[in-house]
CSV table of C-alpha atoms and ligand atoms in Angstrom, one decimal:
chain,number,residue,atom,x,y,z
A,1,MET,CA,0.1,0.1,0.2
A,2,LYS,CA,2.3,2.8,0.7
A,3,MET,CA,4.6,1.9,-2.4
A,4,LYS,CA,1.4,2.6,-4.4
A,5,GLN,CA,1.1,5.7,-2.4
A,6,ALA,CA,4.4,6.5,-3.4
A,7,GLY,CA,4.0,6.0,-6.8
A,8,GLN,CA,6.9,2.9,-6.8
A,9,LYS,CA,6.3,0.0,-8.8
A,10,ILE,CA,5.4,-3.2,-7.0
A,11,VAL,CA,7.9,-6.0,-8.5
A,12,VAL,CA,6.2,-9.7,-8.1
A,13,LEU,CA,7.6,-12.9,-9.3
A,14,THR,CA,6.6,-16.7,-8.5
A,15,SER,CA,8.6,-19.5,-6.7
A,16,TYR,CA,8.2,-22.7,-6.0
A,17,ASP,CA,11.4,-23.6,-4.3
A,18,ALA,CA,14.1,-22.6,-2.0
A,19,SER,CA,17.3,-21.7,-4.6
A,20,PHE,CA,15.0,-19.3,-6.5
A,21,THR,CA,13.3,-17.8,-3.8
A,22,ARG,CA,16.9,-16.6,-2.5
A,23,VAL,CA,18.2,-15.5,-5.9
A,24,ILE,CA,14.6,-13.4,-6.4
A,25,GLU,CA,15.2,-12.2,-2.7
A,26,ALA,CA,18.3,-10.8,-3.7
A,27,ALA,CA,17.5,-9.5,-6.7
A,28,GLY,CA,15.5,-7.3,-5.0
A,29,VAL,CA,11.9,-8.6,-5.8
A,30,ASP,CA,9.5,-7.5,-3.7
A,31,VAL,CA,6.9,-9.9,-3.8
A,32,ILE,CA,7.1,-13.4,-3.8
A,33,LEU,CA,4.1,-15.1,-5.6
A,34,VAL,CA,3.6,-19.2,-5.1
A,35,GLY,CA,1.2,-19.6,-8.0
A,36,ASP,CA,-1.0,-22.9,-9.3
A,37,SER,CA,0.8,-22.0,-12.2
A,38,LEU,CA,3.2,-24.7,-10.5
A,39,GLY,CA,1.0,-27.3,-12.2
A,40,MET,CA,2.1,-26.3,-15.4
A,41,VAL,CA,6.1,-25.1,-15.1
A,42,VAL,CA,7.0,-27.7,-12.1
A,43,GLN,CA,4.5,-30.5,-12.4
A,44,GLY,CA,3.4,-30.8,-16.4
A,45,GLN,CA,-0.1,-30.7,-16.0
A,46,GLU,CA,-1.9,-29.5,-19.4
A,47,SER,CA,-3.7,-26.6,-16.8
A,48,THR,CA,-3.6,-25.8,-13.3
A,49,LEU,CA,-6.6,-27.4,-12.7
A,50,PRO,CA,-4.9,-30.9,-10.8
A,51,VAL,CA,-2.6,-28.7,-8.0
A,52,ARG,CA,-3.7,-29.6,-4.6
A,53,VAL,CA,-3.7,-27.9,-1.7
A,54,GLU,CA,-1.0,-30.2,-0.7
A,55,ASP,CA,0.7,-29.0,-3.4
A,56,MET,CA,0.8,-25.5,-2.5
A,57,VAL,CA,1.5,-26.2,1.2
A,58,TYR,CA,4.4,-28.2,0.1
A,59,HIS,CA,5.9,-25.5,-2.3
A,60,THR,CA,4.9,-22.5,0.1
A,61,GLN,CA,7.1,-24.2,3.0
A,62,ASN,CA,10.3,-24.2,0.5
A,63,VAL,CA,9.7,-21.3,-0.2
A,64,ALA,CA,9.0,-20.2,3.3
A,65,ARG,CA,12.4,-21.6,4.4
A,66,ALA,CA,14.1,-19.6,2.4
A,67,ARG,CA,12.4,-16.1,2.9
A,68,ARG,CA,13.5,-13.7,4.6
A,69,ARG,CA,12.2,-10.1,3.1
A,70,CYS,CA,9.6,-10.7,0.6
A,71,LEU,CA,5.5,-10.7,1.2
A,72,LEU,CA,4.6,-14.2,0.4
A,73,VAL,CA,1.5,-14.8,-1.3
A,74,ALA,CA,0.2,-18.3,-1.9
A,75,ASP,CA,-3.1,-19.4,-4.0
A,76,MET,CA,-5.9,-21.3,-3.2
A,77,PRO,CA,-5.8,-23.9,-6.1
A,78,PHE,CA,-8.6,-25.2,-8.0
A,79,MET,CA,-12.3,-26.2,-5.9
A,80,SER,CA,-10.4,-25.5,-2.7
A,81,TYR,CA,-12.8,-22.5,-2.0
A,82,SER,CA,-15.9,-23.5,-3.0
A,83,SER,CA,-17.7,-23.1,0.2
A,84,VAL,CA,-17.0,-19.7,2.6
A,85,GLU,CA,-16.1,-22.7,5.4
A,86,GLN,CA,-13.2,-24.4,2.7
A,87,ALA,CA,-11.8,-21.5,1.8
A,88,LEU,CA,-10.9,-20.8,5.3
A,89,SER,CA,-9.7,-24.4,6.3
A,90,THR,CA,-7.6,-23.8,2.3
A,91,ALA,CA,-6.5,-20.4,3.4
A,92,GLY,CA,-5.3,-21.8,7.1
A,93,CYS,CA,-3.6,-24.5,5.7
A,94,LEU,CA,-1.9,-22.2,3.5
A,95,MET,CA,-0.6,-19.8,6.6
A,96,LYS,CA,-0.1,-22.1,9.4
A,97,GLU,CA,1.7,-25.2,7.7
A,98,GLY,CA,2.7,-23.3,4.1
A,99,GLY,CA,3.7,-20.1,6.0
A,100,ALA,CA,1.9,-17.9,3.8
A,101,HIS,CA,1.4,-13.7,4.4
A,102,MET,CA,-1.7,-13.9,1.7
A,103,VAL,CA,-3.3,-15.8,-0.2
A,104,LYS,CA,-5.2,-15.7,-3.4
A,105,LEU,CA,-8.1,-16.8,-5.0
A,106,GLU,CA,-9.6,-15.5,-8.9
A,107,GLY,CA,-13.4,-14.1,-9.3
A,108,GLY,CA,-15.1,-11.3,-8.7
A,109,ALA,CA,-18.8,-11.0,-7.4
A,110,THR,CA,-19.0,-14.5,-7.0
A,111,GLN,CA,-15.9,-14.4,-4.4
A,112,LEU,CA,-16.9,-11.3,-2.4
A,113,LYS,CA,-18.7,-13.3,0.6
A,114,THR,CA,-15.2,-15.5,1.1
A,115,VAL,CA,-13.5,-12.6,0.3
A,116,GLU,CA,-15.4,-10.6,3.8
A,117,GLN,CA,-14.5,-13.7,5.8
A,118,LEU,CA,-11.1,-14.7,5.3
A,119,ALA,CA,-10.8,-11.0,5.7
A,120,ASP,CA,-13.0,-10.7,8.9
A,121,HIS,CA,-10.7,-13.6,10.0
A,122,GLY,CA,-7.4,-11.5,9.4
A,123,ILE,CA,-6.1,-13.6,6.4
A,124,PRO,CA,-5.0,-10.7,3.7
A,125,VAL,CA,-6.7,-11.7,0.3
A,126,CYS,CA,-5.4,-11.0,-3.0
A,127,ALA,CA,-8.0,-11.1,-5.5
A,128,HIS,CA,-7.2,-12.4,-9.0
A,129,LEU,CA,-9.5,-10.4,-12.1
A,130,GLY,CA,-9.9,-10.8,-16.2
A,131,LEU,CA,-8.7,-14.0,-17.4
A,132,LEU,CA,-9.0,-16.8,-15.0
A,133,PRO,CA,-7.1,-20.0,-15.5
A,134,GLN,CA,-8.9,-21.9,-13.2
A,135,SER,CA,-11.7,-21.0,-15.5
A,136,VAL,CA,-9.6,-21.8,-18.5
A,137,HIS,CA,-12.4,-24.1,-19.9
A,138,LYS,CA,-15.6,-21.6,-19.2
A,139,LEU,CA,-13.7,-19.1,-20.9
A,140,GLY,CA,-13.1,-21.2,-23.9
A,141,GLY,CA,-9.0,-20.9,-23.9
A,142,TYR,CA,-6.6,-18.0,-22.8
A,143,ARG,CA,-8.7,-15.1,-24.2
A,144,VAL,CA,-8.0,-11.5,-22.9
A,145,GLN,CA,-10.8,-10.2,-21.1
A,146,GLY,CA,-12.4,-7.0,-21.0
A,147,ARG,CA,-12.2,-6.5,-24.6
A,148,ASP,CA,-16.0,-4.9,-25.3
A,149,GLN,CA,-17.7,-2.1,-22.8
A,150,GLU,CA,-20.2,-4.6,-21.2
A,151,SER,CA,-17.4,-6.8,-19.6
A,152,ALA,CA,-15.0,-3.9,-19.0
A,153,ALA,CA,-17.8,-2.3,-16.8
A,154,VAL,CA,-18.3,-6.1,-15.0
A,155,MET,CA,-14.5,-5.7,-14.2
A,156,LYS,CA,-14.6,-2.4,-13.0
A,157,GLU,CA,-17.4,-3.3,-10.6
A,158,ASP,CA,-16.1,-6.4,-9.6
A,159,ALA,CA,-12.6,-4.5,-8.2
A,160,LEU,CA,-14.0,-2.5,-6.4
A,161,SER,CA,-16.6,-4.7,-4.9
A,162,LEU,CA,-13.4,-7.1,-4.1
A,163,GLN,CA,-11.2,-4.0,-2.2
A,164,ASN,CA,-14.2,-3.0,-0.4
A,165,VAL,CA,-15.0,-6.0,1.0
A,166,GLY,CA,-11.5,-6.4,2.5
A,167,ALA,CA,-8.7,-7.9,-0.7
A,168,GLN,CA,-5.7,-5.7,0.1
A,169,MET,CA,-4.4,-6.8,-3.6
A,170,LEU,CA,-5.6,-7.5,-6.7
A,171,VAL,CA,-4.1,-9.0,-9.9
A,172,LEU,CA,-5.5,-8.6,-13.4
A,173,GLU,CA,-4.0,-11.1,-16.3
A,174,CYS,CA,-4.5,-10.6,-20.3
A,175,VAL,CA,-7.0,-7.2,-19.9
A,176,PRO,CA,-6.8,-4.2,-22.2
A,177,THR,CA,-4.0,-1.4,-21.0
A,178,GLY,CA,-6.5,0.9,-20.9
A,179,LEU,CA,-8.8,-0.8,-18.9
A,180,ALA,CA,-6.2,-1.9,-16.5
A,181,ALA,CA,-4.7,1.6,-16.1
A,182,GLU,CA,-8.5,3.3,-15.1
A,183,ILE,CA,-9.1,0.1,-12.7
A,184,SER,CA,-5.3,0.8,-11.2
A,185,ALA,CA,-6.5,4.8,-10.8
A,186,LEU,CA,-9.3,3.7,-9.6
A,187,LEU,CA,-8.4,1.4,-6.6
A,188,ASP,CA,-6.7,2.0,-3.6
A,189,ILE,CA,-5.2,-1.1,-3.6
A,190,PRO,CA,-2.3,-2.0,-5.4
A,191,VAL,CA,-3.1,-3.7,-8.8
A,192,ILE,CA,-0.4,-6.3,-10.5
A,193,GLY,CA,-0.6,-6.6,-14.0
A,194,ILE,CA,0.7,-9.6,-16.0
A,195,GLY,CA,-0.5,-8.8,-19.6
A,196,ALA,CA,-1.8,-5.7,-18.2
A,197,GLY,CA,-0.1,-2.9,-19.5
A,198,VAL,CA,2.6,-0.8,-17.9
A,199,ASP,CA,-0.2,1.4,-16.0
A,200,CYS,CA,-0.7,-1.3,-13.1
A,201,ASP,CA,1.1,-0.9,-10.2
A,202,GLY,CA,3.1,-3.4,-10.4
A,203,GLN,CA,3.8,-7.0,-12.6
A,204,VAL,CA,4.3,-10.6,-12.1
A,205,LEU,CA,5.8,-12.8,-14.3
A,206,VAL,CA,5.7,-16.6,-13.5
A,207,ILE,CA,9.7,-17.4,-13.1
A,208,TYR,CA,10.3,-20.2,-15.4
A,209,ASP,CA,8.7,-17.9,-18.3
A,210,MET,CA,10.9,-15.1,-18.2
A,211,LEU,CA,14.0,-17.1,-17.6
A,212,GLY,CA,13.4,-18.9,-21.2
A,213,ILE,CA,12.8,-22.4,-19.4
A,214,SER,CA,9.0,-23.5,-19.1
A,215,GLY,CA,8.8,-25.6,-22.3
A,216,GLU,CA,5.5,-24.2,-23.2
A,217,GLU,CA,5.1,-24.8,-27.0
A,218,TYR,CA,3.0,-21.7,-26.8
A,219,LEU,CA,3.7,-18.5,-24.9
A,220,PRO,CA,1.5,-15.9,-24.2
A,221,ARG,CA,2.3,-12.5,-25.6
A,222,PHE,CA,2.8,-10.7,-22.5
A,223,VAL,CA,5.9,-13.1,-21.5
A,224,LYS,CA,9.7,-11.5,-22.1
A,225,ASN,CA,12.5,-13.8,-21.6
A,226,PHE,CA,15.0,-11.8,-19.8
A,227,MET,CA,17.5,-14.6,-20.3
A,228,PRO,CA,19.1,-13.6,-23.9
A,229,THR,CA,20.2,-10.1,-22.5
A,230,ALA,CA,21.9,-11.6,-19.5
A,231,ASP,CA,25.0,-13.4,-18.4
A,232,SER,CA,22.9,-14.9,-14.9
A,233,ILE,CA,19.9,-16.5,-14.0
A,234,GLN,CA,20.7,-13.7,-10.9
A,235,GLY,CA,21.3,-10.9,-13.9
A,236,ALA,CA,17.8,-11.9,-15.7
A,237,VAL,CA,16.1,-11.6,-12.7
A,238,ALA,CA,18.1,-8.4,-11.7
A,239,ASN,CA,17.1,-7.0,-15.5
A,240,TYR,CA,13.5,-8.0,-14.8
A,241,VAL,CA,13.2,-5.8,-11.4
A,242,GLU,CA,15.3,-3.0,-13.1
A,243,ALA,CA,12.4,-3.1,-16.1
A,244,VAL,CA,9.3,-2.8,-13.9
A,245,ARG,CA,10.6,-0.6,-11.6
A,246,THR,CA,11.6,1.9,-14.1
A,247,GLY,CA,8.7,1.3,-16.7
A,248,HIS,CA,10.2,-0.4,-19.1
A,249,PHE,CA,8.1,-3.6,-19.3
A,250,PRO,CA,5.7,-4.3,-20.2
A,251,GLY,CA,6.2,-2.8,-23.6
A,252,ASP,CA,3.6,-2.6,-26.0
A,253,GLU,CA,4.7,-5.5,-27.6
A,254,GLN,CA,3.8,-7.6,-24.2
A,255,SER,CA,0.5,-5.2,-23.9
A,256,PHE,CA,-3.0,-5.7,-26.0
A,257,SER,CA,-5.3,-3.2,-26.4
B,1,LIG,O1,-0.2,-18.9,-10.5
B,1,LIG,C1,0.3,-18.2,-10.9
B,1,LIG,O2,1.6,-17.9,-11.3
B,1,LIG,C2,-0.6,-17.1,-11.1
B,1,LIG,C3,0.5,-15.9,-12.1
B,1,LIG,C4,0.2,-15.7,-13.4
B,1,LIG,C5,-0.2,-14.5,-11.5
B,1,LIG,O3,-1.5,-16.2,-11.0
């Protein structure tokens, strides 16, 4: 919140183990996300859907053991927050056993009651709007969201409502730059973009994507490989940090209109 108020860009990167966590911390990243993207980049699954709470706890523990400075956010996996009671139980595991500081969940209006209850129980929540990978089959694929007036208006309303019920951070994935800029200006909480343009309060990438080793045949347009211009993994992560801080990443070529 202080960084947003001071106009400082927030640098977020995923990590799933202790060694990458040490590299990330040394490079000056602000927030580590143990994303359920681990289903694809670590487990080799086709989507994030098969990821279990046990998997998230295990990887969050690995990261927490090496973490010294960064805020540690852990994803609530698919179907682990389909009722308020289940969400409280999942968030409890991620925080008590995993060592997470904040939990992230996907969805707008349908999640308001859950976010409110989590916040009321002292659990910091990061919401996630735009492209929701856990709803990939409902969305019919990984596509840019909020391009028409109606869906843009719904996203703005959802973002405000999530903040009003207690969300303390918001991830916007695959959203046109102009809409993401509007939502970032509208909210007091930090808005972290991935494929959402340069005007968000911060940026997040999957670490294996930005190191060019995720092995995916198709890489989304919002990904930039920072390895070719660096002489080490540490250097590539440091270049990512610098590019986000100075507003050089993402460029137009990693953004959507
Ligand atoms: O799972 C993940 O890594 C994420 C980011 C891509 C935002 O949710």
